[in-house]
Structure formats: structure tokens, C-alpha cells
Coordinates of N, CA and C in Angstrom, one line a residue:
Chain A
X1 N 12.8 66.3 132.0 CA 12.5 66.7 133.4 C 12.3 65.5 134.2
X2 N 12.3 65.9 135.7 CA 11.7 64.5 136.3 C 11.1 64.1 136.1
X3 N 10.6 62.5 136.6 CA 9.4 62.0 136.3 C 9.1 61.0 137.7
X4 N 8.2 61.2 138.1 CA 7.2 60.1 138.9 C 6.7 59.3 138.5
X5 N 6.6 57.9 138.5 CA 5.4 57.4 138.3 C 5.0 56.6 139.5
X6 N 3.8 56.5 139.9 CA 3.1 55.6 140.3 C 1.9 54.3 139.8
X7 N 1.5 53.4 140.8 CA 1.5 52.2 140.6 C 0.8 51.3 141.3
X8 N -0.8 51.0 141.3 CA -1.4 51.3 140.4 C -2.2 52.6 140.1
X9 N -2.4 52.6 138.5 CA -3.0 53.7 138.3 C -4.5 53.8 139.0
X10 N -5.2 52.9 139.3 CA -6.7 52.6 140.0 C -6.4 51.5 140.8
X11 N -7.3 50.9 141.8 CA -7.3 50.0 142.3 C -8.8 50.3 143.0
X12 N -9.6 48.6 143.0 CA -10.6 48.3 143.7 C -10.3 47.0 144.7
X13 N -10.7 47.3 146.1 CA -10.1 46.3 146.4 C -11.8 46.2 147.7
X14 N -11.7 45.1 148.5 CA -12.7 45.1 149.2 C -12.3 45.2 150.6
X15 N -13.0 45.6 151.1 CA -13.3 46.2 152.7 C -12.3 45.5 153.5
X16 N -11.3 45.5 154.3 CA -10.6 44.6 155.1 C -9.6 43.9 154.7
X17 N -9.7 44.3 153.2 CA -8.2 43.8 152.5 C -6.8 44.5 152.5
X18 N -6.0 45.0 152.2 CA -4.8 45.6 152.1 C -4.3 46.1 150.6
X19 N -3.9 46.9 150.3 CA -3.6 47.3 149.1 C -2.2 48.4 149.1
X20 N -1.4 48.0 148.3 CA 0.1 48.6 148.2 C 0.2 49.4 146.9
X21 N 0.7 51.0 147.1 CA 1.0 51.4 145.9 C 1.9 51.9 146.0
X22 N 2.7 51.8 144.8 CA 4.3 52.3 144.5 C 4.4 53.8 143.6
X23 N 5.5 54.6 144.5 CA 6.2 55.9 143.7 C 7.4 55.4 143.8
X24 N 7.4 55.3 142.3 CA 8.6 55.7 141.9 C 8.9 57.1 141.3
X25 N 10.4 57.3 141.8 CA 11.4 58.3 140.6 C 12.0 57.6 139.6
X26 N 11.7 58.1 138.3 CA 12.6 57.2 137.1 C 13.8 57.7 136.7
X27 N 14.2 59.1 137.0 CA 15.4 59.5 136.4 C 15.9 60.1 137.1
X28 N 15.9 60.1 138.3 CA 16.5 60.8 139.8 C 16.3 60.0 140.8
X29 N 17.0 60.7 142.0 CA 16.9 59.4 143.5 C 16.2 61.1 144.6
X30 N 15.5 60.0 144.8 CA 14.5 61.0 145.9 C 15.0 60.1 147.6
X31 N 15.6 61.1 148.1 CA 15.9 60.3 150.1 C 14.5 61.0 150.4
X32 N 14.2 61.6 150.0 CA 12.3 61.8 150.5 C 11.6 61.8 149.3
X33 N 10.0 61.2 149.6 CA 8.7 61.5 148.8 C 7.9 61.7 149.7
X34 N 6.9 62.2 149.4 CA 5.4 62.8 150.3 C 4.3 62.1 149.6
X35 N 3.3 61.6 150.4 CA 2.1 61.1 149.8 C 0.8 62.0 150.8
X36 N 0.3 62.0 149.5 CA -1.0 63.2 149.6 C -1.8 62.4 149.0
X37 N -3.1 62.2 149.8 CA -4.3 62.0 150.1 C -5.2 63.6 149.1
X38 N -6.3 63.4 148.4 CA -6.9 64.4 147.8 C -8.6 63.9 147.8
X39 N -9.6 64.2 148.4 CA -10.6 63.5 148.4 C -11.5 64.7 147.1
X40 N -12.9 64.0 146.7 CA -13.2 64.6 145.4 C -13.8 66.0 145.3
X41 N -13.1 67.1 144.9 CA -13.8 68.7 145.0 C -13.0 68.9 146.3
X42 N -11.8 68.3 146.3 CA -10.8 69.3 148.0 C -9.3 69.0 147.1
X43 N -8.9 69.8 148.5 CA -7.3 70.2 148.0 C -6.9 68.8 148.6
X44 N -5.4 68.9 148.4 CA -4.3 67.7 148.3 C -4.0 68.0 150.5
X45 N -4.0 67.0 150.6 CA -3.5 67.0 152.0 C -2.4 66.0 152.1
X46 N -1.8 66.6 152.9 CA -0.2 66.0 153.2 C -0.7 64.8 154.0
X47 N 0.2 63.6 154.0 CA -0.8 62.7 154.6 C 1.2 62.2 155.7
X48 N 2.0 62.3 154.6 CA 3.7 61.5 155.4 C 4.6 62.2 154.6
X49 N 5.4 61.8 155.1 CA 6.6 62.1 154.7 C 7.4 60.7 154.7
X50 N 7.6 60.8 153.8 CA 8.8 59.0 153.6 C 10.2 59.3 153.3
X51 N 11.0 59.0 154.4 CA 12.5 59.1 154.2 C 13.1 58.0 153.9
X52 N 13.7 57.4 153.1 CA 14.9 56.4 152.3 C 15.7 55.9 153.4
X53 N 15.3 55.0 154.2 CA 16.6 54.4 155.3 C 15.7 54.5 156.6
X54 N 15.0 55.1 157.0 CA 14.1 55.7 158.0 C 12.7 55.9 158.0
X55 N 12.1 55.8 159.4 CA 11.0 55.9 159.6 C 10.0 57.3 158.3
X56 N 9.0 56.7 158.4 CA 8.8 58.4 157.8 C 7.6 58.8 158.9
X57 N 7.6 60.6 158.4 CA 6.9 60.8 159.3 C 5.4 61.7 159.0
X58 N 4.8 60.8 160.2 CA 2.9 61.4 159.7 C 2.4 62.3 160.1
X59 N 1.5 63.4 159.6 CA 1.1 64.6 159.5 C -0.1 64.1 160.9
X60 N -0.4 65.2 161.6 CA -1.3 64.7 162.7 C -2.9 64.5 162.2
X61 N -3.1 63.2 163.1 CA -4.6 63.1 162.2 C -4.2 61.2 161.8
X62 N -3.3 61.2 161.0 CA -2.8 60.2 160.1 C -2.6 58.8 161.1
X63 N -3.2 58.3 160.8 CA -2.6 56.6 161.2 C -1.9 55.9 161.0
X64 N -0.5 55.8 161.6 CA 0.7 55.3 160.9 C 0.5 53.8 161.0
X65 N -1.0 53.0 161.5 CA -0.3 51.8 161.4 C -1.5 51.1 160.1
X66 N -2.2 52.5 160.0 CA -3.2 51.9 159.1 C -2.6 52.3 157.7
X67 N -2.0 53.1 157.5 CA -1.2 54.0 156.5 C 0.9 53.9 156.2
X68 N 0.9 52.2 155.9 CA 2.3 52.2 156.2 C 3.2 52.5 155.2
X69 N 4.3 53.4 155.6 CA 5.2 53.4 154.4 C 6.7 53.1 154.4
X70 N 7.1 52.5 153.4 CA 8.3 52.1 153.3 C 8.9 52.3 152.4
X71 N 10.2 53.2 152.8 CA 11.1 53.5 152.0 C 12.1 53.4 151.3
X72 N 12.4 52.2 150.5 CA 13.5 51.0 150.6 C 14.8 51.4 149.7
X73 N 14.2 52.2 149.1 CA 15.5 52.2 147.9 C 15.4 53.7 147.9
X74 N 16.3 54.4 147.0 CA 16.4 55.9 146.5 C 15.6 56.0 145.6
X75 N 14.4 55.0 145.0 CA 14.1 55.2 143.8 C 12.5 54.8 144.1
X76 N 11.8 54.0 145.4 CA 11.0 53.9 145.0 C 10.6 53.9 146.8
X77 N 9.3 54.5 146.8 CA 8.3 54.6 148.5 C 7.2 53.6 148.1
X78 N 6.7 53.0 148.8 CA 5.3 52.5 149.2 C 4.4 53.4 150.2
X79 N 3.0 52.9 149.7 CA 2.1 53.4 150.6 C 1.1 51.9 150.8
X80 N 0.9 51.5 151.7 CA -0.1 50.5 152.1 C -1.3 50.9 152.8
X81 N -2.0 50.7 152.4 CA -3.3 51.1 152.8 C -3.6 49.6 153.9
X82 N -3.6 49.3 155.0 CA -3.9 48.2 155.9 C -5.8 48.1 155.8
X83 N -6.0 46.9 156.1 CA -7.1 46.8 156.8 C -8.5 48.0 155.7
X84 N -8.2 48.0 154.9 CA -8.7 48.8 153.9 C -10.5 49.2 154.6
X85 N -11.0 50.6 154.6 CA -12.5 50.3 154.6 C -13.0 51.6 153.5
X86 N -13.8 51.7 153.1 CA -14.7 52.3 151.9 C -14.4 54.2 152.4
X87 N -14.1 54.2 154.1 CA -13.9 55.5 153.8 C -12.3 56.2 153.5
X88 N -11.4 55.2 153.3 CA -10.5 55.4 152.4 C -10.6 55.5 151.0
X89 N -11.4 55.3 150.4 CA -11.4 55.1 149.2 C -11.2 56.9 148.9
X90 N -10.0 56.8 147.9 CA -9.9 58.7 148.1 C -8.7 58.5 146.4
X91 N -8.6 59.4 146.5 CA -7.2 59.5 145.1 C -5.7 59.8 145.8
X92 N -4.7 59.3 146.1 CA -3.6 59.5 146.3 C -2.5 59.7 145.8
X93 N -2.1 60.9 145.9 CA -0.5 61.2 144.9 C 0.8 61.2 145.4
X94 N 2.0 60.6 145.4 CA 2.9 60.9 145.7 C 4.0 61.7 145.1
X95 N 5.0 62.3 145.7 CA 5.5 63.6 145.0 C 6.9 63.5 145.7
X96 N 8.1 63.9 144.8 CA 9.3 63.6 145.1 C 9.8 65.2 145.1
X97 N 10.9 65.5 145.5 CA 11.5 67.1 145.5 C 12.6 67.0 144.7
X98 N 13.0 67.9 143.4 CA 14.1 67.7 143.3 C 15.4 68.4 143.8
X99 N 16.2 67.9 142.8 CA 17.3 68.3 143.9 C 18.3 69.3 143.6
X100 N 19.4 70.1 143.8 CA 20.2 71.1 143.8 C 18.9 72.0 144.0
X101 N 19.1 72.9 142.7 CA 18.0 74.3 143.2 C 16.4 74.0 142.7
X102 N 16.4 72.9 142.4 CA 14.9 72.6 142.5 C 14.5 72.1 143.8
X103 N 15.4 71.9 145.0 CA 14.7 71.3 146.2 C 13.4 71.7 146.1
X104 N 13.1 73.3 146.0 CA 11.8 73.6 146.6 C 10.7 72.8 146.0
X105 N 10.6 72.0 144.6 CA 10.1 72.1 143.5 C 10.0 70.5 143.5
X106 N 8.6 69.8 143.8 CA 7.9 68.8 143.6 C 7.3 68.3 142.4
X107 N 7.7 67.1 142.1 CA 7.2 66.5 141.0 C 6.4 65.5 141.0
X108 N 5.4 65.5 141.0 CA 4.2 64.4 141.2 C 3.9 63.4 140.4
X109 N 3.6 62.6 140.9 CA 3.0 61.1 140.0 C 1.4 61.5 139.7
X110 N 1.1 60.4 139.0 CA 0.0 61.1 138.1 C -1.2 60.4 139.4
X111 N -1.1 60.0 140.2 CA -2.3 59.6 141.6 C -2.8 58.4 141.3
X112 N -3.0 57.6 141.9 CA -3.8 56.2 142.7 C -5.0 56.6 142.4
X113 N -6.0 55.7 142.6 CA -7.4 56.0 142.8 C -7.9 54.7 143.2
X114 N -7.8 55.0 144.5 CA -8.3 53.7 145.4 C -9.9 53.8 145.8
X115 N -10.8 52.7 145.5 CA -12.0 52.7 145.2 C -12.4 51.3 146.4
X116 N -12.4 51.4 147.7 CA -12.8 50.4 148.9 C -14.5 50.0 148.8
X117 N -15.0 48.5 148.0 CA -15.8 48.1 148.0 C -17.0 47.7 149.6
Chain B
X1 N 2.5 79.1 160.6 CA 2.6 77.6 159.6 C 2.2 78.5 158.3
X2 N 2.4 77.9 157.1 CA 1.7 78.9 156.0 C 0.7 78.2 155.7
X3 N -0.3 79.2 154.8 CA -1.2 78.4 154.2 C -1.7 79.4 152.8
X4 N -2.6 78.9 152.1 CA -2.5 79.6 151.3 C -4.8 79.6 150.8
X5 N -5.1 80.8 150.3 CA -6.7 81.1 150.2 C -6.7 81.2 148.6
X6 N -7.6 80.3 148.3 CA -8.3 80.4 146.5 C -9.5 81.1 147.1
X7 N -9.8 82.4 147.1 CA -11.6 82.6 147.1 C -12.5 82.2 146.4
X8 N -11.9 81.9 145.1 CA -12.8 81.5 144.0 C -12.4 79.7 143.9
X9 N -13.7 79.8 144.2 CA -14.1 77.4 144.4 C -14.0 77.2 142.5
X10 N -15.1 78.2 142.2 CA -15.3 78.2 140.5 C -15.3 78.9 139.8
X11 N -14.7 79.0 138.8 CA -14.8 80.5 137.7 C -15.3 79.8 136.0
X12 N -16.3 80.5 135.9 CA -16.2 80.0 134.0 C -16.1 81.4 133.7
X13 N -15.4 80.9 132.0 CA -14.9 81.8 131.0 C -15.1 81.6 130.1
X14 N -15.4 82.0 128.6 CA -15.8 82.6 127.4 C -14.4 82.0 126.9
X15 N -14.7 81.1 126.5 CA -12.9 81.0 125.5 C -12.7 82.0 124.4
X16 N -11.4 82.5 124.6 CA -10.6 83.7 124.0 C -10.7 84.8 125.0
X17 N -11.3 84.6 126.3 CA -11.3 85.7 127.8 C -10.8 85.5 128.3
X18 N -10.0 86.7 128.9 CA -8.9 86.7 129.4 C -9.2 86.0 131.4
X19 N -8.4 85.6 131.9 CA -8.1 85.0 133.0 C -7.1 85.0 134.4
X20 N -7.9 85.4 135.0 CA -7.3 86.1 136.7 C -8.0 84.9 137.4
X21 N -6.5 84.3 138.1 CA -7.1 83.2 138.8 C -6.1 83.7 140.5
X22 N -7.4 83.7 141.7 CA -6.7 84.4 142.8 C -5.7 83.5 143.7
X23 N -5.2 84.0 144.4 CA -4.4 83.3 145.4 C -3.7 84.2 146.5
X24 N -4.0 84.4 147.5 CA -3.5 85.3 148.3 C -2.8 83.7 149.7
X25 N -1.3 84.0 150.3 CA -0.8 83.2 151.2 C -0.7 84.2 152.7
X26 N 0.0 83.5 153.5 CA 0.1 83.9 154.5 C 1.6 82.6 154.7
X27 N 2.6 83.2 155.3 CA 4.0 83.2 155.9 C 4.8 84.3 155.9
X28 N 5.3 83.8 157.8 CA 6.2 85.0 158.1 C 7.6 85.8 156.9
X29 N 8.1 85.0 156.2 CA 8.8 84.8 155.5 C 8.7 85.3 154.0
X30 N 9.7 85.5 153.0 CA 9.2 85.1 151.6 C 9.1 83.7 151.1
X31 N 8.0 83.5 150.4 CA 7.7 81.9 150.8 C 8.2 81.6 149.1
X32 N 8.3 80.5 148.6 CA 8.6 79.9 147.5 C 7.0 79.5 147.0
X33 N 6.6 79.9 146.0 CA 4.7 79.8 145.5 C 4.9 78.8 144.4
X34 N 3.6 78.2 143.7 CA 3.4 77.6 142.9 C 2.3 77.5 142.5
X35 N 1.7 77.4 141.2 CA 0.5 77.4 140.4 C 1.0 75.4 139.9
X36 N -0.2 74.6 140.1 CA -0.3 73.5 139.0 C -1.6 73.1 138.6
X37 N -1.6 72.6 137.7 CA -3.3 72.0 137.2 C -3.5 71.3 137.2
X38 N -4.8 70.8 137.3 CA -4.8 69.0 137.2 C -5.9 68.7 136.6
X39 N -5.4 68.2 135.4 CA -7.2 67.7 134.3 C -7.8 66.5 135.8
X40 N -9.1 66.1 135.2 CA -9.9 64.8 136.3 C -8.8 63.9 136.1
X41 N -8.7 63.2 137.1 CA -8.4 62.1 137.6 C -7.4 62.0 137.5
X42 N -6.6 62.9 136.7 CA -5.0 63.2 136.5 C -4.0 63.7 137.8
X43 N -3.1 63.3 137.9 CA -2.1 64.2 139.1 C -1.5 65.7 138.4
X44 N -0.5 66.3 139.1 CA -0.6 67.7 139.3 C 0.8 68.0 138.2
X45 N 0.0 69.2 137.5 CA 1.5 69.6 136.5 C 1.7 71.3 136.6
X46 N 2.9 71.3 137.0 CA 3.8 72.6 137.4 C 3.4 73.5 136.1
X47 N 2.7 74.0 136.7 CA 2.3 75.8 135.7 C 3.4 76.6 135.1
X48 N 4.0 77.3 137.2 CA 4.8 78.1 136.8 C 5.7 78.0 138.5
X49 N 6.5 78.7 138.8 CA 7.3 78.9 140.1 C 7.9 80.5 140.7
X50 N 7.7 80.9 141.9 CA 8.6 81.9 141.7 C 9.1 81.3 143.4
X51 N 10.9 81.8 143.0 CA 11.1 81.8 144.0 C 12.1 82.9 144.6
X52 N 12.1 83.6 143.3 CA 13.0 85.3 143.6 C 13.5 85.5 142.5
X53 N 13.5 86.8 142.6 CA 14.0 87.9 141.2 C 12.8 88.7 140.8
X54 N 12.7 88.5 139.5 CA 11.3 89.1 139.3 C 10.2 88.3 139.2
X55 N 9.2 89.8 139.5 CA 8.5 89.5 140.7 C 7.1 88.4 139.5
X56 N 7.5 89.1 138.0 CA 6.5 88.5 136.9 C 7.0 87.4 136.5
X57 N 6.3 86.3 136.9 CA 6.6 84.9 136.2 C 6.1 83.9 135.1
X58 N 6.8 83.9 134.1 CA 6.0 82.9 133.1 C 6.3 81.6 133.0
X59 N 5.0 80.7 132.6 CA 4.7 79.3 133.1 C 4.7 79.1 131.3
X60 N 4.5 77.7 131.3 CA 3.7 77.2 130.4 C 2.5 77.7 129.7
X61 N 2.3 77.0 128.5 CA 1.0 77.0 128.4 C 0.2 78.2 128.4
X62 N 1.2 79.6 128.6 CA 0.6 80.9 128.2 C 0.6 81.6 129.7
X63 N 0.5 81.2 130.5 CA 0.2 81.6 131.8 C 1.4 82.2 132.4
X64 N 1.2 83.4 133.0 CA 2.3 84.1 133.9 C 1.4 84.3 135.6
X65 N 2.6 84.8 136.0 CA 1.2 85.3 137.3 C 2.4 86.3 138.2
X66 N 1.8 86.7 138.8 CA 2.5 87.7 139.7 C 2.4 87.5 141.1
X67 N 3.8 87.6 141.7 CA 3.9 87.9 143.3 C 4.0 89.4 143.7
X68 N 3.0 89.7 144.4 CA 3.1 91.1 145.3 C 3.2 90.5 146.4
X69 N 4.2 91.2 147.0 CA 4.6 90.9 148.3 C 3.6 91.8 149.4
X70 N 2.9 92.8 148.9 CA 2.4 93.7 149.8 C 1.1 93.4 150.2
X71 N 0.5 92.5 149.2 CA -0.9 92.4 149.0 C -0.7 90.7 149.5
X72 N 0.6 89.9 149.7 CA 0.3 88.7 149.8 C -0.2 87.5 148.7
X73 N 0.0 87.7 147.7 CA -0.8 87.5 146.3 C -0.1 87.1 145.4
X74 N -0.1 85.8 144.8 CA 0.0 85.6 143.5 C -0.6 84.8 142.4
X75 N -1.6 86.0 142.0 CA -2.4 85.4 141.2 C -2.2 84.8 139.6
X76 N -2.8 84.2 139.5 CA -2.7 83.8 137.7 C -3.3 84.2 136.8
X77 N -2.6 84.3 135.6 CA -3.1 85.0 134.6 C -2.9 84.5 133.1
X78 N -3.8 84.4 132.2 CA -3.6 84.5 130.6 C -4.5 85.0 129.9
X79 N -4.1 85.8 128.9 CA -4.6 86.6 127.9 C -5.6 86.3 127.4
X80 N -5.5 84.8 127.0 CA -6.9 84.3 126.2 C -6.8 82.9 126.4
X81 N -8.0 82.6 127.1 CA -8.4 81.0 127.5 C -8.6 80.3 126.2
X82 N -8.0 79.0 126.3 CA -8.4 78.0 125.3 C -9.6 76.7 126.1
X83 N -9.6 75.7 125.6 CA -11.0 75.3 126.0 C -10.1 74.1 126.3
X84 N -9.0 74.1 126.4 CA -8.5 73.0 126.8 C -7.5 73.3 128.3
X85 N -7.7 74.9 128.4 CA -7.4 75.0 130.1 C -8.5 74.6 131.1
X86 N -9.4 74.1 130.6 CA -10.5 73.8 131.8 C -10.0 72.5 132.4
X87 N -9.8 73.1 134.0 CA -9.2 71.9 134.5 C -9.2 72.9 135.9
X88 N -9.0 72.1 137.2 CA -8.9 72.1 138.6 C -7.4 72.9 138.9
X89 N -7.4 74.4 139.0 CA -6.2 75.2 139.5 C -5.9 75.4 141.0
X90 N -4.3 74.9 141.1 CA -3.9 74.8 143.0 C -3.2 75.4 143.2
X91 N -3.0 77.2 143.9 CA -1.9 77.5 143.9 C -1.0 77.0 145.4
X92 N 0.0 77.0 145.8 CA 0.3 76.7 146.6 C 2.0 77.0 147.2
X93 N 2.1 77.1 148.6 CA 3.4 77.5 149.0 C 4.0 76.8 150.0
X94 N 5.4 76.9 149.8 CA 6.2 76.0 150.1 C 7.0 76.8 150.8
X95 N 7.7 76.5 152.1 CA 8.3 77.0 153.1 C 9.9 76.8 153.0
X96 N 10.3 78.2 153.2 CA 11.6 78.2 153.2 C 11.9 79.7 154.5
X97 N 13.9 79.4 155.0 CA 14.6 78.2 154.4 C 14.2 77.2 155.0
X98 N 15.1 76.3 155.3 CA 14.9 75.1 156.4 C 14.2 73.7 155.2
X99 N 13.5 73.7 155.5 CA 12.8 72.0 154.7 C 11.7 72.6 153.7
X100 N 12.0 71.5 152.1 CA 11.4 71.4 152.0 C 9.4 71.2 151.5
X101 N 10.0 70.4 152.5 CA 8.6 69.2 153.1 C 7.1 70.2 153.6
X102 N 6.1 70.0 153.6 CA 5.2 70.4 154.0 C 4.8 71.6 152.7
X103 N 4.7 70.9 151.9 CA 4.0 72.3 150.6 C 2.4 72.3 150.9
X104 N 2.0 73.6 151.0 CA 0.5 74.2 151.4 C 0.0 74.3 150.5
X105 N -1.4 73.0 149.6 CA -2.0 73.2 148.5 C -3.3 74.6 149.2
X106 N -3.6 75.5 148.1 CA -4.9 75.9 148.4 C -6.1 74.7 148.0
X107 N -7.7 75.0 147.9 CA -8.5 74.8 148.2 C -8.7 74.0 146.4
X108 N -8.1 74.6 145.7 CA -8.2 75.0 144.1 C -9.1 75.3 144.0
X109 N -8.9 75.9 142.1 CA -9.7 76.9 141.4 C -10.4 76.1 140.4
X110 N -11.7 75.5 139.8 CA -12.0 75.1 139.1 C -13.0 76.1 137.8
X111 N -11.8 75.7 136.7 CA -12.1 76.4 135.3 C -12.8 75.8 134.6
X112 N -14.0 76.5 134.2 CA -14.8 76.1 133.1 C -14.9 76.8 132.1
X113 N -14.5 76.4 131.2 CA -14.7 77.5 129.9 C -15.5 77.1 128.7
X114 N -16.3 78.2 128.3 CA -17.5 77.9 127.5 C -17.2 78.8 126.0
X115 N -17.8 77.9 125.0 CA -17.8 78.3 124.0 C -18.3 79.4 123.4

């Protein structure tokens, strides 16, 4: 089946720093991934949409300059967390769709866990 | 826009008891649904899917669940809990046709199951 991974599995980083995590697809090409934000005892919230070649686009609420992503290849998105502060610290998963008649059907990486000292 | 309601935040169960986990959505449409679980700290693994035919769907792991379209609903279901389904349940729906982007997690269902 597909697979996601993401990259790092945890990360602690301190207040005003920057921190980058990678989704990859390993055995498929994703022209989109979505990264979801999940904070602890809540559901998964859509946070972008990341398109392969193009801008991606952020769900309202979302800070696209504090929250950057880049889509560079068919195989792998970034998420950068800018300017980092402690009320980020949340778990983040990114999720690829597949493709023919799985469009509808998302396959997620196993989530981030960003921890802002 | 769709969305989707877990009523139940928490459920514990009796391992070997049977298990109704709710989900009722809202879209104008027939929407494409999904059940996934997620042990702590773990990301999310596909239960089960319906996206047409019949209406009874079976997942992994023992679990089927049902779409009624009348009642808006498709809840989850298995015969007899093991002690290793205790874990955070999300059902959730995905919009169709057109894109699709924007999948509507619920609230999730968190399973406790006791000996």
C-alpha cells in the first residue's frame, strides 16, 4: 500500500527558532499533500494544502508566513514552522491522496511532534 | 461545507463486548466517509471506506460499519473488542465530486477497554 513518511518523528526546538519537517511519499508521487495540525484530546485540522510546482493553499485562520510550505518534487512537501513560539508546539501530520480510484482516500504519515521550549 | 459529529468524546468496554462507535455527517451530497485510528502519539490508519455499493462495509481488524443515508450515519462496529483496540477513533468525510482536498475529521471517539 502507500506509504508516507515523515520527518522528524519529534522535534524540540526553542522559542524563535525555526524548524522544518518533511512528507514524504515512498512509493507514489503526490502533486498534492495536506498538513494537519492536531492539538492534544482534538481532532485533526486542516491547516494547507501543498501543491507540487505552486503556491499552496491555507485554510483561514492559518499564517502563511509563519507556516511555510514548499512543494518541490512529486515526492516530498515541507512544512516550516518560522519564528517558532511554545504555542505551536502541537503534533502535525501530513497526508497524501491517492491516485486513480483512491483519490478520495488519504494516507498519512505517522505525525511530527513539535515540542516549542 | 460538510462536517461530521462523534457524540461520544469516550466509550469504555469490557473486552469480548461488542462495539457501536457513532458518527452521524452532514453534506448536501453522497459524501465519501471514513473510520481511522490512532494509537498515542501515532498518525492515522484507515479502518475501513465507503464510497458506494453496499451500504455494509468491512474494514480491518474485525470492524465493519454502516452508511444509512436516511439517518446520516455511519457508525462503527465489532463483535468483540480486543484490548488492543483501545485507541482514539475519527470518523470522517470527504467531499465529492469536484476535489479531493478538505477531508472533515470528527471530534474522535476515545476507546477504553477493560479487562
Amino acid at each position: 500500500g502507500a506509504v508516507v513518511s515523515q520527518h522528524p518523528s519529534w522535534v524540540i526546538c526553542k522559542s524563535g527558532t525555526s524548524v522544518k519537517i518533511e512528507c514524504r511519499s515512498l512509493d507514489f508521487q503526490a502533486t498534492t499533500m495536506f498538513w494537519y495540525r492536531q492539538f492534544p484530546k482534538q481532532s485533526l485540522m486542516l491547516m494547507a494544502t501543498s501543491n507540487e510546482g505552486s503556491k499552496a493553499t491555507y485554510e483561514q485562520g492559518v499564517e502563511k508566513d509563519k507556516f511555510l510550505i514548499n512543494h518541490a518534487s512529486l515526492t516530498l512537501s515541507t512544512l516550516t514552522v518560522t519564528s517558532a513560539h511554545p504555542e505551536d508546539s502541537s503534533f502535525y501530520i501530513c497526508s497524501a491522496p491517492g491516485g486513480g480510484s483512491g483519490m478520495y482516500e488519504q494516507y498519512f504519515g505517522p505525525g511530527t511532534r513539535l515540542t516549542v521550549t | 461545507a460538510q462536517s461530521v459529529t462523534q457524540p461520544d468524546i469516550h466509550i469504555t468496554v469490557s473486552e469480548g463486548a461488542s462495539l457501536e462507535l457513532r458518527c452521524n455527517y452532514s453534506y448536501g451530497a453522497t459524501p465519501y466517509l471514513f473510520w481511522y485510528v490512532q494509537s498515542p502519539g501515532q498518525g492515522l490508519q484507515l479502518l475501513l471506506k465507503y464510497f458506494s455499493g453496499d451500504t455494509l462495509v468491512q474494514g480491518i481488524k474485525g470492524f465493519e460499519a454502516e452508511f444509512k443515508r436516511s439517518q446520516s450515519s455511519f457508525n462503527l462496529r465489532k463483535p468483540s473488542v480486543h484490548w488492543s483496540d483501545a485507541a482514539e477513533y475519527f470518523c470522517a468525510v470527504a467531499a465529492r465530486p469536484g476535489g479531493y482536498q478538505k477531508v472533515t475529521f470528527g471530534i474522535g471517539t476515545k476507546l477504553q477497554v477493560i479487562p
